Amino acid sequence: MRKIRKGDEVIVLTGKDKGKLGSVLRILDENRVVVENINMVRKHQKPNPQRNLPGGIIDKEMPLHVSNLGLYNQERDGPDRVGFKRLEDGRKVRVFKSNGEVVDA
């Protein structure tokens, strides 16, 4: 079970986008994720008529390491660490370390 999943609201802890908030779009592998409108780069792209892609300079999100992200806790209004806990019915859920609140509803 991963601490950060697709669709989670995360806040950037370090780097050029420090303090920005975004949602996770994709998980590439165990340590890399792509976050919406974070770590944007400008890429020169050739046109591809088969895929109906125009050429030119495009803006694109690049992957970030998960150690540079923190799960956003609305009660604290900032990043928080994540732990795991077993419920009475046997389910394993993510919880915030600061207040013990369940992340997964």
Coordinates of N, CA and C in Angstrom, one line a residue:
M1 N 0.8 -1.2 0.0 CA 0.0 0.0 0.0 C 0.9 1.2 0.0
R2 N 0.6 2.2 -0.9 CA 1.4 3.4 -1.0 C 0.9 4.5 -0.1
K3 N 1.8 5.4 0.3 CA 1.4 6.5 1.2 C 0.8 7.6 0.3
I4 N 1.2 7.8 -0.9 CA 0.6 8.7 -1.8 C 0.0 8.0 -3.0
R5 N -1.2 8.3 -3.3 CA -2.0 7.6 -4.4 C -2.4 8.6 -5.4
K6 N -2.9 8.1 -6.6 CA -3.4 8.9 -7.6 C -4.7 9.7 -7.1
G7 N -4.8 11.0 -7.4 CA -5.9 11.8 -7.0 C -5.7 12.5 -5.6
D8 N -4.6 12.2 -4.9 CA -4.4 12.8 -3.6 C -4.0 14.3 -3.8
E9 N -4.3 15.1 -2.9 CA -3.8 16.5 -2.8 C -2.5 16.5 -2.1
V10 N -1.5 17.0 -2.8 CA -0.1 17.0 -2.2 C 0.4 18.4 -2.2
I11 N 1.4 18.7 -1.3 CA 2.0 20.0 -1.3 C 3.5 19.7 -1.4
V12 N 4.2 20.6 -2.2 CA 5.6 20.4 -2.5 C 6.5 20.9 -1.4
L13 N 7.4 20.1 -0.9 CA 8.2 20.4 0.3 C 9.5 21.1 -0.1
T14 N 10.1 20.7 -1.2 CA 11.4 21.3 -1.6 C 11.4 21.5 -3.1
G15 N 12.3 22.4 -3.6 CA 12.5 22.6 -5.0 C 11.9 23.9 -5.4
K16 N 11.9 24.1 -6.7 CA 11.5 25.4 -7.3 C 10.0 25.7 -7.1
D17 N 9.2 24.7 -6.9 CA 7.8 24.8 -6.7 C 7.4 24.7 -5.2
K18 N 8.3 24.9 -4.3 CA 8.0 24.7 -2.8 C 6.8 25.5 -2.4
G19 N 5.9 24.8 -1.7 CA 4.7 25.4 -1.1 C 3.5 25.3 -2.0
K20 N 3.7 24.9 -3.3 CA 2.5 24.8 -4.2 C 1.7 23.5 -3.9
L21 N 0.4 23.6 -4.2 CA -0.5 22.5 -4.0 C -1.0 22.0 -5.3
G22 N -1.1 20.7 -5.4 CA -1.6 20.0 -6.7 C -2.1 18.6 -6.4
S23 N -2.8 18.1 -7.4 CA -3.3 16.7 -7.2 C -2.4 15.7 -8.1
V24 N -2.2 14.5 -7.6 CA -1.4 13.5 -8.3 C -2.1 13.0 -9.5
L25 N -1.5 13.2 -10.7 CA -2.1 12.7 -11.9 C -1.7 11.2 -12.2
R26 N -0.4 10.9 -12.1 CA 0.0 9.5 -12.4 C 1.1 9.1 -11.4
I27 N 1.2 7.8 -11.2 CA 2.3 7.3 -10.4 C 3.1 6.5 -11.4
L28 N 4.4 6.9 -11.6 CA 5.2 6.3 -12.6 C 5.9 5.0 -12.1
D29 N 6.5 5.0 -11.0 CA 7.1 3.8 -10.4 C 7.0 4.0 -8.9
E30 N 7.8 3.3 -8.1 CA 7.7 3.3 -6.7 C 8.0 4.6 -6.1
N31 N 8.9 5.4 -6.7 CA 9.4 6.7 -6.1 C 9.0 7.9 -6.9
R32 N 8.4 7.8 -8.1 CA 8.2 9.0 -8.9 C 6.7 9.2 -9.2
V33 N 6.2 10.5 -9.1 CA 4.8 10.8 -9.4 C 4.8 12.1 -10.2
V34 N 3.7 12.2 -11.0 CA 3.5 13.5 -11.7 C 2.3 14.2 -11.1
V35 N 2.6 15.5 -10.7 CA 1.6 16.3 -10.0 C 1.1 17.4 -11.0
E36 N -0.2 17.7 -10.9 CA -0.8 18.6 -11.8 C -0.2 20.0 -11.6
N37 N 0.3 20.7 -12.7 CA 0.8 22.0 -12.7 C 2.0 22.2 -11.8
I38 N 2.7 21.2 -11.5 CA 4.0 21.3 -10.7 C 5.1 20.7 -11.5
N39 N 6.3 21.3 -11.4 CA 7.5 21.0 -12.1 C 7.3 21.0 -13.6
M40 N 6.8 22.2 -14.0 CA 6.5 22.4 -15.4 C 7.7 22.7 -16.2
V41 N 7.9 22.1 -17.4 CA 9.0 22.4 -18.3 C 8.4 22.8 -19.7
R42 N 9.2 23.4 -20.5 CA 8.9 23.7 -21.9 C 9.6 22.7 -22.8
K43 N 8.9 22.0 -23.6 CA 9.4 21.0 -24.4 C 9.2 21.3 -25.9
H44 N 10.2 21.1 -26.7 CA 10.1 21.3 -28.2 C 9.6 20.0 -28.7
Q45 N 8.5 20.0 -29.4 CA 7.9 18.8 -29.8 C 7.7 18.8 -31.3
K46 N 8.1 17.7 -32.0 CA 7.9 17.6 -33.5 C 6.4 17.2 -33.7
P47 N 5.8 17.7 -34.8 CA 4.5 17.2 -35.1 C 4.4 15.8 -35.5
N48 N 3.3 15.1 -35.1 CA 3.1 13.7 -35.4 C 1.6 13.6 -36.0
P49 N 1.5 13.5 -37.3 CA 0.2 13.5 -37.9 C -0.6 12.2 -37.6
Q50 N 0.1 11.1 -37.3 CA -0.6 9.9 -37.0 C -1.3 10.0 -35.7
R51 N -0.8 10.7 -34.7 CA -1.4 10.8 -33.4 C -2.2 12.2 -33.3
N52 N -2.2 12.9 -34.4 CA -2.8 14.2 -34.5 C -2.3 15.2 -33.5
L53 N -0.9 15.2 -33.3 CA -0.3 16.1 -32.4 C 0.4 17.2 -33.2
P54 N 0.1 18.5 -32.8 CA 0.8 19.6 -33.5 C 2.2 19.7 -33.0
G55 N 3.0 20.4 -33.8 CA 4.4 20.7 -33.3 C 4.5 22.0 -32.6
G56 N 5.6 22.3 -32.0 CA 5.8 23.6 -31.3 C 6.3 23.4 -30.0
I57 N 6.3 24.4 -29.2 CA 6.8 24.4 -27.8 C 5.6 24.2 -26.9
I58 N 5.6 23.1 -26.1 CA 4.5 22.8 -25.2 C 5.0 22.8 -23.7
D59 N 4.0 23.1 -22.8 CA 4.3 23.0 -21.4 C 3.9 21.6 -20.9
K60 N 4.7 21.0 -20.1 CA 4.5 19.6 -19.7 C 4.9 19.4 -18.2
E61 N 4.2 18.6 -17.5 CA 4.6 18.3 -16.1 C 5.6 17.2 -16.2
M62 N 6.7 17.3 -15.3 CA 7.7 16.3 -15.2 C 7.6 15.6 -13.8
P63 N 8.1 14.4 -13.7 CA 7.9 13.7 -12.5 C 8.7 14.3 -11.3
L64 N 8.2 14.0 -10.1 CA 8.9 14.4 -8.9 C 9.1 13.2 -8.0
H65 N 10.1 13.2 -7.1 CA 10.3 12.2 -6.2 C 9.3 12.3 -5.0
V66 N 8.8 11.2 -4.5 CA 7.8 11.3 -3.5 C 8.3 11.9 -2.2
S67 N 9.7 11.9 -2.0 CA 10.2 12.4 -0.8 C 10.1 14.0 -0.7
N68 N 9.9 14.5 -1.9 CA 9.7 16.0 -2.0 C 8.3 16.4 -1.9
L69 N 7.4 15.5 -1.6 CA 6.0 15.8 -1.4 C 5.4 15.4 -0.1
G70 N 4.4 16.1 0.4 CA 3.7 15.8 1.6 C 2.2 15.8 1.3
L71 N 1.5 14.8 1.9 CA 0.1 14.8 1.8 C -0.6 16.0 2.5
Y72 N -1.5 16.7 1.8 CA -2.1 17.9 2.3 C -3.2 17.5 3.3
N73 N -3.0 18.1 4.6 CA -4.0 17.9 5.6 C -4.8 19.2 5.8
Q74 N -6.1 19.2 5.5 CA -6.9 20.4 5.6 C -7.0 20.9 7.0
E75 N -7.0 20.1 8.0 CA -7.1 20.6 9.4 C -5.9 21.4 9.8
R76 N -4.7 20.9 9.4 CA -3.5 21.6 9.7 C -3.2 22.7 8.7
D77 N -3.9 22.7 7.5 CA -3.6 23.6 6.4 C -2.2 23.5 6.0
G78 N -1.7 22.3 5.8 CA -0.3 22.1 5.4 C 0.0 20.7 5.2
P79 N 1.3 20.3 5.0 CA 1.7 19.0 4.7 C 1.7 18.1 6.0
D80 N 1.5 16.8 5.9 CA 1.5 15.9 7.0 C 2.1 14.6 6.6
R81 N 2.6 13.9 7.6 CA 3.1 12.6 7.3 C 2.0 11.6 7.4
V82 N 2.2 10.4 6.7 CA 1.2 9.4 6.6 C 1.6 8.1 7.3
G83 N 0.7 7.5 8.0 CA 1.0 6.2 8.6 C -0.1 5.2 8.2
F84 N -0.1 4.0 8.7 CA -1.1 3.0 8.4 C -1.7 2.5 9.7
K85 N -3.0 2.1 9.6 CA -3.7 1.6 10.8 C -4.7 0.5 10.4
R86 N -4.9 -0.5 11.2 CA -5.9 -1.5 10.9 C -7.2 -1.1 11.6
L87 N -8.3 -1.1 11.0 CA -9.6 -0.9 11.6 C -10.2 -2.1 12.2
E88 N -11.3 -2.0 12.9 CA -11.9 -3.1 13.6 C -12.3 -4.2 12.6
D89 N -12.8 -3.7 11.4 CA -13.3 -4.7 10.4 C -12.1 -5.3 9.6
G90 N -10.9 -5.0 9.9 CA -9.7 -5.6 9.3 C -9.1 -4.9 8.1
R91 N -9.8 -3.7 7.8 CA -9.2 -3.0 6.6 C -8.0 -2.2 7.1
K92 N -7.1 -2.0 6.2 CA -5.9 -1.2 6.4 C -6.1 0.1 5.7
V93 N -6.0 1.2 6.5 CA -6.2 2.6 6.0 C -5.0 3.5 6.3
R94 N -5.0 4.6 5.6 CA -3.9 5.6 5.8 C -4.5 6.6 6.8
V95 N -3.6 7.0 7.7 CA -3.9 8.0 8.7 C -2.9 9.1 8.8
F96 N -3.3 10.3 9.2 CA -2.3 11.4 9.4 C -1.6 11.2 10.7
K97 N -0.3 11.4 10.7 CA 0.5 11.2 11.9 C 0.2 12.2 13.0
S98 N -0.2 13.5 12.6 CA -0.3 14.5 13.6 C -1.6 14.3 14.4
N99 N -2.7 14.0 13.8 CA -4.0 13.9 14.6 C -4.6 12.5 14.5
G100 N -4.1 11.6 13.7 CA -4.7 10.2 13.7 C -5.9 10.1 12.8
E101 N -6.2 11.2 12.1 CA -7.5 11.2 11.3 C -7.3 10.3 10.1
V102 N -8.3 9.5 9.7 CA -8.2 8.6 8.6 C -8.3 9.4 7.3
V103 N -7.3 9.1 6.4 CA -7.2 9.8 5.1 C -8.3 9.2 4.1
D104 N -8.3 7.9 4.1 CA -9.3 7.1 3.2 C -10.7 7.1 3.8
A105 N -11.6 7.6 3.1 CA -13.0 7.6 3.6 C -13.8 6.4 3.1

